[in-house]
Amino acid sequence: MARGTFITFEGGEGCGKSTQVRRLKEALEREGHEVVLTREPGGTWLAEEIRRLIKDQESDAPCDRSELLLFLAARAQLVKNVIRPALDAGKWVVSDRFSDSTLAYQGYGRGLPLGILKEMNAFACENLKPDLTILLDVSPETSQARLHAREAATHTVADRIEQAGDEFHARLRAGFAELAKAEPERIVTIDANGGPNEVWEDVWKSTRRFR
Ligand code: Z5A
């Protein structure tokens, strides 16, 4: 059986990944594909527990290195128990974030060394790489506006990582752009400042070569 197709979505806060991930799953299923949807950190019991520790921990919040190791532990579990088996069964896997987030957030954002992060990423996911990564790029203004609107609508507050300052988010955006420049075949950058339908048209087009 042919291996399935692995697509990941990446980008900064409020870029609209989750919205587009859901649309992609529905559209692929309408075409008759079997699709497994997942997110990082998360997607298994253990990885969801780790997600809670990373995002919501208020006292004794993880330091940069333990944060990295927690993300990698969650990824190793997700790859072994969910992503690999689905790909081996010929399914599509669509993930809301994957290993590029580690390079962008822990590398460009927190300043941990990229070379080591790449090796640790490869170790955690046994060298698995996405076939296609869709990078949704938004300006800081769009990101802020969407997050504020969501907080107001859902009566929630920004989590520990979202609260990192403007400089962190600027490094993050520049980091994602560098990653895309280094791997233009795999990483497709989409201007995601427009409305959901506009962004969706570009997302759908970018998957054409795999369908
Ligand atoms: N992280 C890391 O540091 N290292 C790693 O290795 C990994 C992750 C894997 C996960 O949090 C955090 O972990 C994340 C990175 C870090 N940092 N933070 N914080 P998460 O999963 O809770 O959050 P997120 O990945 O950043 O996603 P998000 O905040 O939920 O946003 P989103 O998925 O990009 O967007 P959305 O939910 O689709 O949309 C956000 C809002 O905008 C929502 O109200 C939508 O209705 C609205 N929206 C969406 N699209 C549009 C358009 N096109 N126009 C207008 N409004 C829109």
Short mmCIF file of C-alpha atoms and ligand atoms in Angstrom, two decimals:
data_model
loop_
_atom_site.label_atom_id
_atom_site.label_comp_id
_atom_site.label_asym_id
_atom_site.label_seq_id
_atom_site.Cartn_x
_atom_site.Cartn_y
_atom_site.Cartn_z
CA MET A 1 0.00 0.00 0.00
CA ALA A 2 1.29 3.50 -0.85
CA ARG A 3 2.22 5.65 2.13
CA GLY A 4 -0.31 8.38 2.95
CA THR A 5 0.27 12.12 2.68
CA PHE A 6 1.42 14.19 5.63
CA ILE A 7 0.46 17.88 5.68
CA THR A 8 1.29 20.30 8.49
CA PHE A 9 0.14 23.85 9.17
CA GLU A 10 2.41 26.40 10.80
CA GLY A 11 2.39 30.08 11.69
CA GLY A 12 2.27 32.58 14.53
CA GLU A 13 -0.58 33.26 16.94
CA GLY A 14 -4.01 33.79 15.40
CA CYS A 15 -2.85 33.01 11.85
CA GLY A 16 -5.97 30.89 11.36
CA LYS A 17 -4.41 27.39 11.23
CA SER A 18 -7.12 25.61 13.17
CA THR A 19 -9.81 27.12 10.93
CA GLN A 20 -8.04 25.99 7.72
CA VAL A 21 -7.08 22.57 9.12
CA ARG A 22 -10.77 21.77 9.69
CA ARG A 23 -11.69 22.95 6.20
CA LEU A 24 -8.96 20.87 4.62
CA LYS A 25 -10.11 17.73 6.41
CA GLU A 26 -13.70 18.24 5.24
CA ALA A 27 -12.67 18.97 1.65
CA LEU A 28 -10.36 15.93 1.43
CA GLU A 29 -13.08 13.69 2.88
CA ARG A 30 -15.54 14.98 0.28
CA GLU A 31 -13.04 13.77 -2.33
CA GLY A 32 -13.13 10.31 -0.71
CA HIS A 33 -9.84 10.41 1.24
CA GLU A 34 -9.45 9.08 4.77
CA VAL A 35 -8.07 11.87 6.93
CA VAL A 36 -6.60 11.86 10.43
CA LEU A 37 -6.59 15.29 12.03
CA THR A 38 -4.22 16.05 14.86
CA ARG A 39 -2.54 18.90 16.67
CA GLU A 40 0.67 19.66 18.49
CA PRO A 41 1.23 19.48 21.29
CA GLY A 42 -1.51 16.90 21.71
CA GLY A 43 -3.26 14.14 19.82
CA THR A 44 -2.71 11.30 22.33
CA TRP A 45 -3.60 11.06 26.03
CA LEU A 46 0.00 11.61 27.13
CA ALA A 47 0.61 14.42 24.65
CA GLU A 48 -2.60 16.21 25.73
CA GLU A 49 -1.42 15.99 29.35
CA ILE A 50 1.90 17.50 28.30
CA ARG A 51 0.02 20.24 26.43
CA ARG A 52 -1.78 21.16 29.65
CA LEU A 53 1.51 21.29 31.57
CA ILE A 54 3.20 23.46 28.96
CA LYS A 55 0.36 25.90 28.35
CA ASP A 56 -1.43 26.29 31.64
CA GLN A 57 1.22 25.79 34.28
CA GLU A 58 1.39 28.97 36.35
CA SER A 59 3.72 28.06 39.20
CA ASP A 60 7.03 26.38 38.34
CA ALA A 61 6.46 27.08 34.62
CA PRO A 62 8.85 25.08 32.42
CA CYS A 63 12.18 26.74 31.70
CA ASP A 64 13.23 26.95 28.03
CA ARG A 65 15.03 23.58 28.00
CA SER A 66 12.33 21.66 29.81
CA GLU A 67 9.71 23.29 27.57
CA LEU A 68 11.66 21.97 24.56
CA LEU A 69 11.90 18.46 25.98
CA LEU A 70 8.18 18.42 26.79
CA PHE A 71 7.27 19.40 23.21
CA LEU A 72 9.57 16.67 21.90
CA ALA A 73 8.17 14.02 24.23
CA ALA A 74 4.66 14.89 23.05
CA ARG A 75 5.81 14.69 19.40
CA ALA A 76 7.52 11.32 19.82
CA GLN A 77 4.33 9.86 21.29
CA LEU A 78 2.12 11.34 18.57
CA VAL A 79 4.35 10.17 15.72
CA LYS A 80 4.70 6.63 17.07
CA ASN A 81 1.07 6.06 18.05
CA VAL A 82 -0.93 8.14 15.58
CA ILE A 83 0.91 9.66 12.63
CA ARG A 84 3.09 6.73 11.48
CA PRO A 85 0.34 4.11 11.72
CA ALA A 86 -2.06 6.37 9.77
CA LEU A 87 0.50 7.07 7.02
CA ASP A 88 1.40 3.37 6.84
CA ALA A 89 -2.31 2.64 6.34
CA GLY A 90 -2.36 5.03 3.36
CA LYS A 91 -4.32 7.78 5.11
CA TRP A 92 -3.85 11.52 4.96
CA VAL A 93 -2.60 13.13 8.16
CA VAL A 94 -3.20 16.84 8.71
CA SER A 95 -1.50 18.32 11.75
CA ASP A 96 -2.01 21.72 13.36
CA ARG A 97 1.71 22.43 14.01
CA PHE A 98 4.66 20.01 13.93
CA SER A 99 8.45 20.14 14.11
CA ASP A 100 8.87 23.55 12.40
CA SER A 101 7.14 25.09 15.43
CA THR A 102 10.01 23.85 17.60
CA LEU A 103 12.57 25.52 15.35
CA ALA A 104 10.56 28.74 15.23
CA TYR A 105 9.47 29.02 18.90
CA GLN A 106 12.29 27.33 20.81
CA GLY A 107 14.99 28.19 18.25
CA TYR A 108 14.30 31.64 16.78
CA GLY A 109 11.98 32.66 19.61
CA ARG A 110 13.70 31.41 22.77
CA GLY A 111 17.21 31.37 21.27
CA LEU A 112 18.07 27.67 21.74
CA PRO A 113 20.65 26.45 19.17
CA LEU A 114 19.03 25.48 15.86
CA GLY A 115 21.52 22.72 14.98
CA ILE A 116 20.78 20.83 18.18
CA LEU A 117 17.04 21.38 17.80
CA LYS A 118 17.10 19.89 14.30
CA GLU A 119 18.86 16.78 15.56
CA MET A 120 16.51 16.44 18.51
CA ASN A 121 13.50 16.89 16.24
CA ALA A 122 14.77 14.16 13.93
CA PHE A 123 15.36 11.87 16.92
CA ALA A 124 11.90 12.52 18.40
CA CYS A 125 10.04 11.77 15.20
CA GLU A 126 12.39 9.17 13.73
CA ASN A 127 13.21 11.46 10.81
CA LEU A 128 9.61 11.86 9.72
CA LYS A 129 9.13 14.99 7.61
CA PRO A 130 5.88 16.45 6.29
CA ASP A 131 5.26 16.15 2.53
CA LEU A 132 3.83 19.66 2.57
CA THR A 133 3.90 22.41 5.17
CA ILE A 134 1.50 25.32 4.80
CA LEU A 135 2.84 28.41 6.53
CA LEU A 136 0.11 30.97 7.21
CA ASP A 137 1.74 34.36 7.52
CA VAL A 138 -0.05 37.24 9.24
CA SER A 139 1.07 40.72 10.26
CA PRO A 140 1.39 41.51 13.99
CA GLU A 141 -1.70 43.76 13.67
CA THR A 142 -3.84 40.95 12.24
CA SER A 143 -2.57 38.52 14.86
CA GLN A 144 -3.36 40.88 17.74
CA ALA A 145 -6.78 41.83 16.38
CA ARG A 146 -7.83 38.18 15.97
CA LEU A 147 -6.58 37.15 19.38
CA HIS A 148 -8.31 40.06 21.11
CA ALA A 149 -11.55 39.31 19.28
CA ARG A 150 -11.34 35.66 20.30
CA GLU A 151 -10.55 36.50 23.94
CA ALA A 152 -13.55 38.84 24.06
CA ALA A 153 -15.86 36.29 22.44
CA THR A 154 -14.76 33.33 24.56
CA HIS A 155 -13.96 35.19 27.82
CA THR A 156 -10.46 33.68 27.88
CA VAL A 157 -7.05 35.24 28.46
CA ALA A 158 -3.76 34.78 26.59
CA ASP A 159 -1.76 31.74 27.75
CA ARG A 160 1.88 31.71 28.88
CA ILE A 161 3.35 31.46 25.36
CA GLU A 162 0.92 33.94 23.78
CA GLN A 163 1.98 36.45 26.42
CA ALA A 164 5.61 36.49 25.18
CA GLY A 165 6.33 40.05 23.99
CA ASP A 166 6.30 41.72 20.54
CA GLU A 167 10.01 41.08 20.00
CA PHE A 168 9.55 37.36 20.55
CA HIS A 169 6.73 37.30 18.00
CA ALA A 170 8.78 39.30 15.50
CA ARG A 171 11.65 36.78 15.81
CA LEU A 172 9.16 33.98 15.39
CA ARG A 173 7.73 35.40 12.17
CA ALA A 174 11.21 36.05 10.74
CA GLY A 175 12.24 32.52 11.77
CA PHE A 176 9.31 30.91 9.98
CA ALA A 177 10.18 32.98 6.87
CA GLU A 178 13.77 31.69 6.99
CA LEU A 179 12.64 28.10 7.32
CA ALA A 180 10.37 28.56 4.28
CA LYS A 181 13.20 30.11 2.30
CA ALA A 182 15.47 27.16 3.09
CA GLU A 183 12.91 24.54 1.97
CA PRO A 184 10.73 26.10 -0.74
CA GLU A 185 9.65 22.70 -2.12
CA ARG A 186 8.14 21.61 1.18
CA ILE A 187 7.04 24.87 2.81
CA VAL A 188 4.45 26.99 0.99
CA THR A 189 3.85 30.44 2.46
CA ILE A 190 0.36 31.87 2.21
CA ASP A 191 -0.62 35.45 3.01
CA ALA A 192 -3.27 34.80 5.67
CA ASN A 193 -4.30 38.39 6.42
CA GLY A 194 -7.45 38.03 4.31
CA GLY A 195 -10.76 36.46 5.29
CA PRO A 196 -11.17 32.69 5.80
CA ASN A 197 -12.54 32.06 2.28
CA GLU A 198 -9.74 33.94 0.61
CA VAL A 199 -7.10 32.06 2.61
CA TRP A 200 -8.86 28.74 1.96
CA GLU A 201 -8.59 29.17 -1.84
CA ASP A 202 -4.80 29.33 -1.55
CA VAL A 203 -4.66 26.45 0.93
CA TRP A 204 -6.68 24.18 -1.35
CA LYS A 205 -4.58 25.11 -4.39
CA SER A 206 -1.37 24.31 -2.51
CA THR A 207 -2.50 20.70 -1.92
CA ARG A 208 -3.35 20.03 -5.58
CA ARG A 209 -0.12 18.21 -6.44
CA PHE A 210 -0.87 15.52 -3.82
CA ARG A 211 -4.51 14.86 -4.71
N1 Z5A B 1 4.62 25.43 20.36
C1 Z5A B 1 5.97 25.56 20.59
O1 Z5A B 1 6.41 26.53 21.21
N2 Z5A B 1 6.81 24.58 20.14
C2 Z5A B 1 6.36 23.49 19.49
O2 Z5A B 1 7.17 22.61 19.11
C3 Z5A B 1 4.95 23.37 19.26
C4 Z5A B 1 4.12 24.36 19.71
C5 Z5A B 1 4.40 22.17 18.54
C6 Z5A B 1 0.26 25.78 21.04
O3 Z5A B 1 -0.84 26.54 21.33
C7 Z5A B 1 1.45 26.62 21.46
O4 Z5A B 1 2.61 25.82 21.52
C8 Z5A B 1 1.73 27.68 20.42
C9 Z5A B 1 3.08 27.30 19.85
C10 Z5A B 1 3.69 26.47 20.87
N3 Z5A B 1 1.94 28.95 21.01
N4 Z5A B 1 1.16 29.61 21.59
N5 Z5A B 1 0.50 30.25 22.20
P1 Z5A B 1 -2.26 26.44 20.65
O5 Z5A B 1 -2.37 25.16 19.91
O6 Z5A B 1 -3.29 26.69 21.70
O7 Z5A B 1 -2.30 27.72 19.79
P2 Z5A B 1 -1.85 28.06 18.36
O8 Z5A B 1 -1.26 26.88 17.67
O9 Z5A B 1 -1.01 29.27 18.42
O10 Z5A B 1 -3.21 28.33 17.61
P3 Z5A B 1 -4.38 29.33 17.92
O11 Z5A B 1 -4.03 30.43 18.84
O12 Z5A B 1 -5.54 28.49 18.35
O13 Z5A B 1 -4.65 30.02 16.58
P4 Z5A B 1 -4.81 29.47 15.09
O14 Z5A B 1 -5.05 28.00 15.08
O15 Z5A B 1 -3.71 29.95 14.27
O16 Z5A B 1 -6.07 30.23 14.58
P5 Z5A B 1 -7.65 29.91 14.62
O17 Z5A B 1 -8.04 29.29 15.92
O18 Z5A B 1 -8.05 29.28 13.38
O19 Z5A B 1 -8.13 31.41 14.59
C11 Z5A B 1 -7.90 32.32 15.63
C12 Z5A B 1 -9.11 33.31 15.66
O20 Z5A B 1 -9.15 34.06 14.45
C13 Z5A B 1 -10.46 32.61 15.77
O21 Z5A B 1 -11.30 33.41 16.53
C14 Z5A B 1 -10.94 32.53 14.32
O22 Z5A B 1 -12.33 32.51 14.21
C15 Z5A B 1 -10.35 33.78 13.72
N6 Z5A B 1 -9.92 33.61 12.31
C16 Z5A B 1 -9.30 32.54 11.78
N7 Z5A B 1 -9.03 32.75 10.46
C17 Z5A B 1 -9.47 33.99 10.19
C18 Z5A B 1 -9.44 34.79 9.01
N8 Z5A B 1 -8.88 34.36 7.87
N9 Z5A B 1 -9.97 36.02 9.08
C19 Z5A B 1 -10.48 36.47 10.24
N10 Z5A B 1 -10.54 35.78 11.39
C20 Z5A B 1 -10.04 34.54 11.37
#
